[in-house]
Short mmCIF file of C-alpha atoms and ligand atoms in Angstrom, two decimals:
data_model
loop_
_atom_site.label_atom_id
_atom_site.label_comp_id
_atom_site.label_asym_id
_atom_site.label_seq_id
_atom_site.Cartn_x
_atom_site.Cartn_y
_atom_site.Cartn_z
CA MET A 1425 0.00 0.00 0.00
CA LYS A 1426 1.55 3.35 -1.10
CA SER A 1427 0.74 6.74 0.36
CA PRO A 1428 -1.40 8.58 -2.17
CA THR A 1429 0.63 10.35 -4.86
CA LEU A 1430 -0.02 13.97 -5.63
CA ALA A 1431 -1.97 12.82 -8.66
CA ARG A 1432 -4.20 10.73 -6.44
CA ARG A 1433 -4.77 13.61 -4.06
CA LEU A 1434 -5.59 15.80 -7.03
CA ALA A 1435 -7.97 13.08 -8.14
CA LEU A 1436 -9.58 13.38 -4.72
CA GLY A 1437 -10.67 16.86 -5.86
CA LEU A 1438 -8.95 18.89 -3.13
CA PRO A 1439 -9.61 22.60 -3.76
CA ALA A 1440 -6.85 23.85 -6.07
CA ALA A 1441 -6.26 26.94 -3.91
CA CYS A 1442 -5.74 24.80 -0.83
CA LEU A 1443 -3.45 22.54 -2.74
CA ALA A 1444 -1.44 25.48 -4.12
CA ALA A 1445 -1.19 27.08 -0.67
CA CYS A 1446 -0.02 23.84 0.89
CA LEU A 1447 2.53 23.23 -1.84
CA ALA A 1448 3.75 26.85 -1.71
CA THR A 1449 4.22 26.84 2.07
CA GLY A 1450 5.43 23.26 2.25
CA LEU A 1451 2.54 22.44 4.60
CA ALA A 1452 1.50 18.79 4.64
CA LEU A 1453 -1.52 18.11 2.51
CA PRO A 1454 -4.67 17.40 4.60
CA ALA A 1455 -4.77 13.74 5.60
CA ALA A 1456 -7.33 12.66 3.01
CA ALA A 1457 -8.85 9.21 3.12
CA GLN A 1458 -6.37 7.04 1.23
CA ASP A 1459 -6.97 4.78 -1.75
CA ILE A 1460 -5.94 1.25 -0.82
CA LYS A 1461 -5.11 -1.55 -3.24
CA ALA A 1462 -4.61 -5.05 -1.83
CA ARG A 1463 -4.45 -8.70 -2.94
CA ILE A 1464 -6.08 -11.74 -1.32
CA GLY A 1465 -4.87 -15.17 -2.40
CA THR A 1466 -6.62 -18.51 -1.92
CA SER A 1467 -5.36 -22.04 -2.62
CA LEU A 1468 -8.69 -23.42 -3.85
CA PRO A 1469 -10.73 -22.86 -7.05
CA ASP A 1470 -13.28 -20.10 -7.68
CA GLU A 1471 -16.28 -22.25 -6.76
CA HIS A 1472 -14.93 -23.22 -3.33
CA PRO A 1473 -16.31 -21.31 -0.29
CA GLN A 1474 -12.73 -20.25 0.58
CA THR A 1475 -12.66 -18.15 -2.61
CA LEU A 1476 -16.37 -17.28 -2.52
CA GLY A 1477 -15.76 -15.84 0.97
CA ALA A 1478 -12.71 -13.94 -0.28
CA ARG A 1479 -14.76 -12.37 -3.07
CA LYS A 1480 -17.50 -11.38 -0.59
CA PHE A 1481 -14.86 -9.82 1.72
CA ALA A 1482 -13.42 -7.82 -1.21
CA GLU A 1483 -16.90 -6.75 -2.35
CA LEU A 1484 -17.86 -5.59 1.17
CA ALA A 1485 -14.58 -3.70 1.68
CA GLY A 1486 -15.18 -1.87 -1.61
CA ALA A 1487 -18.80 -1.09 -0.80
CA LYS A 1488 -18.08 0.13 2.74
CA SER A 1489 -15.23 2.39 1.52
CA GLY A 1490 -17.06 3.83 -1.49
CA GLY A 1491 -14.62 2.09 -3.79
CA ARG A 1492 -11.55 3.47 -2.03
CA ILE A 1493 -10.42 0.00 -0.86
CA ARG A 1494 -9.88 -2.35 -3.79
CA ILE A 1495 -8.99 -5.98 -2.94
CA ASN A 1496 -8.17 -8.17 -5.95
CA VAL A 1497 -8.87 -11.90 -5.51
CA TYR A 1498 -6.38 -14.50 -6.82
CA SER A 1499 -7.76 -18.06 -6.50
CA GLY A 1500 -6.39 -21.55 -7.13
CA ALA A 1501 -2.95 -20.94 -5.62
CA THR A 1502 -2.17 -18.33 -8.35
CA LEU A 1503 -0.09 -16.47 -5.76
CA GLY A 1504 1.39 -19.71 -4.34
CA SER A 1505 0.56 -22.44 -1.84
CA ASP A 1506 -0.94 -21.74 1.59
CA GLN A 1507 2.55 -21.83 3.10
CA GLN A 1508 4.04 -19.55 0.43
CA MET A 1509 1.24 -17.00 0.81
CA GLN A 1510 1.68 -16.97 4.59
CA ALA A 1511 5.35 -16.13 4.01
CA ALA A 1512 4.36 -13.38 1.53
CA LEU A 1513 2.08 -11.79 4.15
CA ARG A 1514 4.83 -11.88 6.76
CA GLY A 1515 7.18 -10.23 4.26
CA GLY A 1516 4.61 -7.60 3.36
CA THR A 1517 4.45 -8.50 -0.36
CA GLN A 1518 0.83 -9.74 -0.15
CA GLU A 1519 -1.97 -8.35 2.01
CA PHE A 1520 -4.51 -11.17 2.72
CA THR A 1521 -4.91 -14.95 2.50
CA VAL A 1522 -7.15 -17.66 4.03
CA PRO A 1523 -5.14 -20.80 4.93
CA SER A 1524 -6.26 -23.86 6.84
CA THR A 1525 -5.39 -23.62 10.53
CA ALA A 1526 -3.42 -26.83 9.91
CA THR A 1527 -0.82 -25.05 7.78
CA LEU A 1528 -0.82 -22.05 10.15
CA ALA A 1529 0.13 -24.48 12.95
CA ASN A 1530 3.62 -24.70 11.46
CA LEU A 1531 4.01 -21.03 12.44
CA VAL A 1532 1.90 -20.96 15.61
CA PRO A 1533 1.72 -24.50 17.08
CA ALA A 1534 -1.36 -23.68 19.18
CA PHE A 1535 -3.50 -23.53 15.98
CA GLY A 1536 -2.87 -27.26 15.57
CA VAL A 1537 -5.34 -27.96 18.39
CA ILE A 1538 -8.29 -27.36 16.05
CA GLY A 1539 -7.25 -30.36 13.92
CA LEU A 1540 -7.12 -32.83 16.85
CA PRO A 1541 -9.12 -35.78 15.45
CA PHE A 1542 -12.77 -36.23 16.36
CA SER A 1543 -12.86 -33.03 18.50
CA PHE A 1544 -15.96 -31.22 17.23
CA ALA A 1545 -19.45 -32.78 17.09
CA SER A 1546 -20.91 -30.17 14.72
CA GLU A 1547 -20.17 -26.99 12.76
CA GLN A 1548 -22.22 -25.00 15.28
CA GLN A 1549 -20.05 -26.27 18.13
CA ALA A 1550 -16.96 -25.23 16.15
CA ASP A 1551 -18.42 -21.75 15.60
CA ALA A 1552 -19.08 -21.33 19.34
CA VAL A 1553 -15.50 -22.29 20.23
CA LEU A 1554 -13.74 -20.35 17.43
CA ASP A 1555 -15.84 -17.17 17.79
CA GLY A 1556 -15.58 -17.24 21.59
CA PRO A 1557 -12.74 -16.41 24.00
CA PHE A 1558 -10.75 -19.49 22.97
CA GLY A 1559 -10.64 -18.51 19.29
CA LYS A 1560 -9.80 -14.91 20.17
CA GLN A 1561 -6.93 -16.20 22.33
CA LEU A 1562 -5.59 -18.10 19.31
CA LEU A 1563 -5.84 -15.07 16.98
CA ALA A 1564 -3.97 -12.97 19.57
CA ARG A 1565 -0.91 -15.17 18.94
CA LEU A 1566 -0.60 -14.10 15.29
CA PRO A 1567 0.83 -10.53 15.50
CA ASP A 1568 4.08 -11.90 16.96
CA LYS A 1569 4.45 -13.79 13.66
CA GLY A 1570 3.74 -10.75 11.45
CA LEU A 1571 0.08 -11.68 10.84
CA VAL A 1572 -3.30 -10.27 11.94
CA GLY A 1573 -6.19 -12.75 12.30
CA LEU A 1574 -9.52 -11.26 11.19
CA ALA A 1575 -11.90 -14.24 11.34
CA PHE A 1576 -12.27 -18.02 11.33
CA TRP A 1577 -13.93 -19.39 8.21
CA GLU A 1578 -14.98 -22.95 7.40
CA ASN A 1579 -13.34 -25.65 5.36
CA GLY A 1580 -15.40 -28.38 7.04
CA PHE A 1581 -15.30 -31.97 8.27
CA ARG A 1582 -12.66 -33.93 6.36
CA ASN A 1583 -13.43 -37.30 4.70
CA LEU A 1584 -11.15 -39.87 3.03
CA THR A 1585 -11.20 -40.69 -0.68
CA ASN A 1586 -9.01 -43.27 -2.45
CA SER A 1587 -8.57 -45.10 -5.74
CA ARG A 1588 -7.81 -48.58 -4.34
CA ARG A 1589 -10.67 -50.00 -2.25
CA PRO A 1590 -13.67 -49.22 -0.05
CA VAL A 1591 -12.54 -48.14 3.44
CA ALA A 1592 -15.12 -49.02 6.10
CA LYS A 1593 -12.80 -49.67 9.04
CA VAL A 1594 -9.29 -48.92 10.28
CA GLU A 1595 -7.79 -52.11 8.85
CA ASP A 1596 -8.86 -51.06 5.34
CA MET A 1597 -6.45 -48.09 5.52
CA ALA A 1598 -3.36 -50.32 5.77
CA GLY A 1599 -0.72 -49.35 3.24
CA LEU A 1600 -2.73 -46.62 1.49
CA LYS A 1601 -0.51 -43.70 0.36
CA VAL A 1602 -2.57 -40.78 1.69
CA ARG A 1603 -1.76 -37.17 0.80
CA THR A 1604 -1.98 -34.95 3.85
CA MET A 1605 -1.62 -31.23 4.42
CA GLN A 1606 1.89 -30.12 5.36
CA ASN A 1607 1.17 -30.51 9.05
CA ASN A 1608 2.70 -32.96 11.52
CA LEU A 1609 -0.61 -33.84 13.21
CA TYR A 1610 -2.20 -34.94 9.91
CA ILE A 1611 0.96 -36.87 8.98
CA ASP A 1612 0.92 -38.68 12.35
CA LEU A 1613 -2.86 -39.19 12.13
CA PHE A 1614 -2.73 -41.23 8.93
CA ASN A 1615 0.49 -43.03 9.81
CA GLY A 1616 -1.18 -43.83 13.14
CA LEU A 1617 -4.12 -45.42 11.28
CA GLY A 1618 -1.74 -47.68 9.30
CA ALA A 1619 -1.59 -45.63 6.10
CA ASN A 1620 1.49 -43.93 4.60
CA ALA A 1621 1.16 -40.13 4.85
CA VAL A 1622 2.55 -38.07 1.94
CA PRO A 1623 2.42 -34.29 2.74
CA MET A 1624 2.08 -31.82 -0.16
CA PRO A 1625 0.33 -28.52 -1.06
CA VAL A 1626 -3.26 -28.96 -2.29
CA ASN A 1627 -2.44 -27.43 -5.69
CA GLU A 1628 -0.17 -30.43 -6.47
CA LEU A 1629 -2.71 -33.02 -5.34
CA PHE A 1630 -4.82 -33.63 -8.46
CA THR A 1631 -1.75 -34.61 -10.50
CA ALA A 1632 -0.44 -36.79 -7.66
CA LEU A 1633 -3.75 -38.67 -7.59
CA GLU A 1634 -3.93 -38.87 -11.39
CA THR A 1635 -0.41 -40.34 -11.67
CA LYS A 1636 -1.05 -42.64 -8.69
CA ALA A 1637 1.87 -41.03 -6.84
CA VAL A 1638 -0.63 -41.17 -4.00
CA ASP A 1639 -3.71 -43.41 -3.60
CA ALA A 1640 -5.80 -41.19 -1.37
CA GLN A 1641 -6.49 -37.81 0.10
CA GLU A 1642 -8.78 -36.35 2.76
CA ASN A 1643 -10.84 -33.17 2.48
CA PRO A 1644 -14.38 -31.83 2.94
CA TYR A 1645 -16.91 -32.51 0.16
CA THR A 1646 -16.49 -28.89 -1.04
CA VAL A 1647 -12.78 -29.42 -1.77
CA ILE A 1648 -13.32 -32.89 -3.30
CA SER A 1649 -15.91 -31.31 -5.62
CA ALA A 1650 -14.14 -28.03 -6.44
CA GLN A 1651 -10.85 -29.86 -7.20
CA LYS A 1652 -12.73 -32.55 -9.24
CA PHE A 1653 -11.02 -35.33 -7.27
CA TYR A 1654 -13.95 -37.58 -8.28
CA ASP A 1655 -12.25 -37.80 -11.71
CA VAL A 1656 -9.21 -39.53 -10.15
CA GLN A 1657 -10.72 -41.23 -7.10
CA LYS A 1658 -13.17 -44.13 -6.83
CA TYR A 1659 -14.12 -44.50 -3.16
CA LEU A 1660 -15.27 -41.99 -0.52
CA SER A 1661 -15.49 -42.91 3.19
CA THR A 1662 -17.39 -40.70 5.63
CA THR A 1663 -14.60 -40.70 8.21
CA GLY A 1664 -15.24 -37.09 9.33
CA HIS A 1665 -11.97 -37.53 11.18
CA ALA A 1666 -11.30 -33.81 11.80
CA TYR A 1667 -12.99 -30.41 11.45
CA ASP A 1668 -10.82 -28.03 9.43
CA ALA A 1669 -11.12 -24.27 9.96
CA LEU A 1670 -9.68 -21.55 7.72
CA VAL A 1671 -8.37 -18.22 9.03
CA LEU A 1672 -8.74 -14.91 7.19
CA ILE A 1673 -5.38 -13.26 7.90
CA ALA A 1674 -3.75 -9.95 6.96
CA SER A 1675 -0.12 -8.93 6.70
CA LYS A 1676 0.77 -7.03 9.91
CA LYS A 1677 3.09 -4.77 7.89
CA PHE A 1678 0.12 -3.81 5.70
CA TRP A 1679 -2.37 -3.65 8.59
CA ASP A 1680 -0.22 -1.40 10.78
CA GLY A 1681 -0.06 1.13 7.89
CA LEU A 1682 -3.84 1.50 7.82
CA LYS A 1683 -5.79 4.25 9.59
CA PRO A 1684 -7.85 2.89 12.57
CA ALA A 1685 -11.05 3.73 10.68
CA ASP A 1686 -9.95 1.55 7.75
CA GLN A 1687 -8.96 -1.25 10.11
CA ALA A 1688 -12.44 -1.09 11.65
CA LEU A 1689 -14.02 -1.04 8.18
CA LEU A 1690 -12.09 -4.17 7.15
CA GLN A 1691 -12.94 -5.91 10.43
CA ALA A 1692 -16.64 -5.23 9.76
CA ALA A 1693 -16.30 -6.55 6.20
CA ALA A 1694 -14.58 -9.67 7.56
CA ALA A 1695 -17.38 -10.30 10.08
CA GLU A 1696 -20.09 -10.00 7.43
CA ALA A 1697 -18.12 -12.16 5.00
CA THR A 1698 -17.72 -14.83 7.74
CA ALA A 1699 -21.48 -15.32 8.08
CA TYR A 1700 -21.83 -15.60 4.29
CA GLN A 1701 -18.81 -17.94 3.96
CA ARG A 1702 -19.99 -20.40 6.61
CA GLN A 1703 -23.57 -20.43 5.30
CA THR A 1704 -22.33 -21.06 1.76
CA SER A 1705 -19.98 -23.82 2.93
CA ARG A 1706 -22.79 -25.60 4.80
CA GLN A 1707 -25.32 -25.28 1.99
CA LEU A 1708 -22.81 -26.70 -0.46
CA ASN A 1709 -21.70 -29.53 1.87
CA GLN A 1710 -25.35 -30.53 2.27
CA LYS A 1711 -25.87 -31.02 -1.45
CA LEU A 1712 -22.42 -32.16 -2.59
CA LYS A 1713 -22.40 -35.64 -1.02
CA ALA A 1714 -25.19 -36.71 -3.41
CA ASP A 1715 -23.49 -34.85 -6.29
CA LEU A 1716 -20.23 -36.72 -5.67
CA GLN A 1717 -22.09 -40.03 -5.76
CA GLN A 1718 -23.61 -38.90 -9.08
CA GLN A 1719 -20.07 -38.20 -10.31
CA GLY A 1720 -19.21 -41.87 -9.69
CA LEU A 1721 -17.68 -41.94 -6.20
CA GLN A 1722 -18.72 -45.09 -4.30
CA ILE A 1723 -19.64 -43.84 -0.83
CA THR A 1724 -18.94 -46.00 2.24
CA GLU A 1725 -20.70 -44.84 5.42
CA VAL A 1726 -18.20 -45.26 8.29
CA SER A 1727 -20.14 -46.24 11.42
CA ALA A 1728 -19.92 -44.38 14.73
CA ALA A 1729 -18.42 -47.53 16.24
CA GLU A 1730 -15.67 -47.61 13.62
CA ARG A 1731 -14.96 -43.89 14.09
CA ALA A 1732 -14.66 -44.58 17.83
CA ARG A 1733 -12.16 -47.36 17.04
CA MET A 1734 -10.16 -44.90 14.91
CA ARG A 1735 -10.13 -42.41 17.75
CA ASP A 1736 -8.97 -45.10 20.23
CA LYS A 1737 -6.20 -46.17 17.86
CA LEU A 1738 -5.12 -42.52 17.56
CA LYS A 1739 -4.76 -41.94 21.32
CA PRO A 1740 -0.92 -41.96 21.20
CA VAL A 1741 -1.05 -39.44 18.33
CA ILE A 1742 -3.54 -37.24 20.19
CA ASP A 1743 -1.41 -37.37 23.37
CA LYS A 1744 1.71 -36.42 21.37
CA HIS A 1745 -0.03 -33.44 19.76
CA VAL A 1746 -1.65 -32.25 22.96
CA GLU A 1747 1.95 -31.77 24.08
CA ALA A 1748 2.89 -30.15 20.77
CA VAL A 1749 0.09 -27.55 20.86
CA GLY A 1750 0.62 -26.97 24.59
CA ALA A 1751 -1.20 -28.80 27.38
CA ASP A 1752 -2.75 -25.51 28.55
CA VAL A 1753 -4.07 -24.78 25.05
CA ALA A 1754 -5.50 -28.31 24.78
CA ARG A 1755 -7.11 -27.96 28.21
CA ASP A 1756 -8.71 -24.61 27.30
CA PHE A 1757 -9.86 -26.09 23.97
CA ALA A 1758 -11.54 -29.05 25.67
CA ALA A 1759 -13.19 -26.70 28.20
CA ALA A 1760 -14.48 -24.46 25.39
CA ILE A 1761 -15.94 -27.48 23.59
CA ALA A 1762 -17.63 -28.68 26.78
CA ALA A 1763 -19.03 -25.19 27.39
CA ALA A 1764 -20.35 -25.07 23.81
CA GLY A 1765 -22.42 -28.19 24.44
CA THR A 1766 -23.59 -30.48 21.66
CA ARG A 1767 -25.33 -27.95 19.42
O1 LIG B 2923 -6.51 -24.24 2.29
O2 LIG B 2923 -4.70 -28.31 1.75
C1 LIG B 2923 -5.86 -28.73 2.01
O3 LIG B 2923 -6.22 -29.91 1.86
C2 LIG B 2923 -6.87 -27.74 2.54
O4 LIG B 2923 -8.13 -28.33 2.61
C3 LIG B 2923 -7.05 -26.53 1.70
O5 LIG B 2923 -5.99 -26.29 0.90
C4 LIG B 2923 -7.36 -25.31 2.60
#
């Protein structure tokens, strides 16, 4: 973000006499409201709620600022992977992105707590925890890393797909090469279930599935659909093994250069975009399971008993990552979930 050039200030229509007087006397021009240009990058395609939410955020920021704040949206990892865009924000060369909390955990380990397997019972429970004091406590850890957290958005409950065989129980996972996000909890989760975890950015995943470099992947229905994984996968299992949240984040270098009024305006746009993003994600997830079956995926319903067996088998992994995120963070997380009740 540059301070407005003289041309821009002229474009703002400041009275010529005032301008001339200021220039003649060397007085600073009046602090006019500044034009702001920014970029938001997402790793998923246009039709995914991650990008739909980004477009809504940009639209609201423009509307609330009378067109003064222009946020251009770059979808499908055009600006890089989740990790690369996080680095760009920290360096101040990009203004916004919306990664999974799982990739953010590499920077702020506490964010990894959200991905602890089988933690949330519903999206509403996740909203209550992430929008409440616990979520705010997590966001407060970001400025130390050069980031500003504006809101939690939804990716959704993650389910397994593969090209080899139906997976109805833990034993069926044995030996499957499963792509995971670049996150140690997800790597340990699938290795802990007897599969072979292969971490990689999501924008490399379709080719890896197509070339059989990996057999399987795990994502919410919205990602499976938007990335057209049904073209290179045969089986879908309703494991629902973890709820994945996204975080709308800003570059702290960019954010600290904004006037408080513009920060407040962007916070309001983020809040409104959050409601839209979550509603869109849930509406799509409702309808996409049937769509994916139509596209040829053979759906295996994983029973509650089998999901409980998976959770039991993952106890050593959960214990290890409770330590990794911080026992106090895990304790506060569990308390927030209990307080949220089963909504
Ligand atoms: O940014 O990497 C993933 O599988 C995530 O679902 C997605 O990219 C969210």
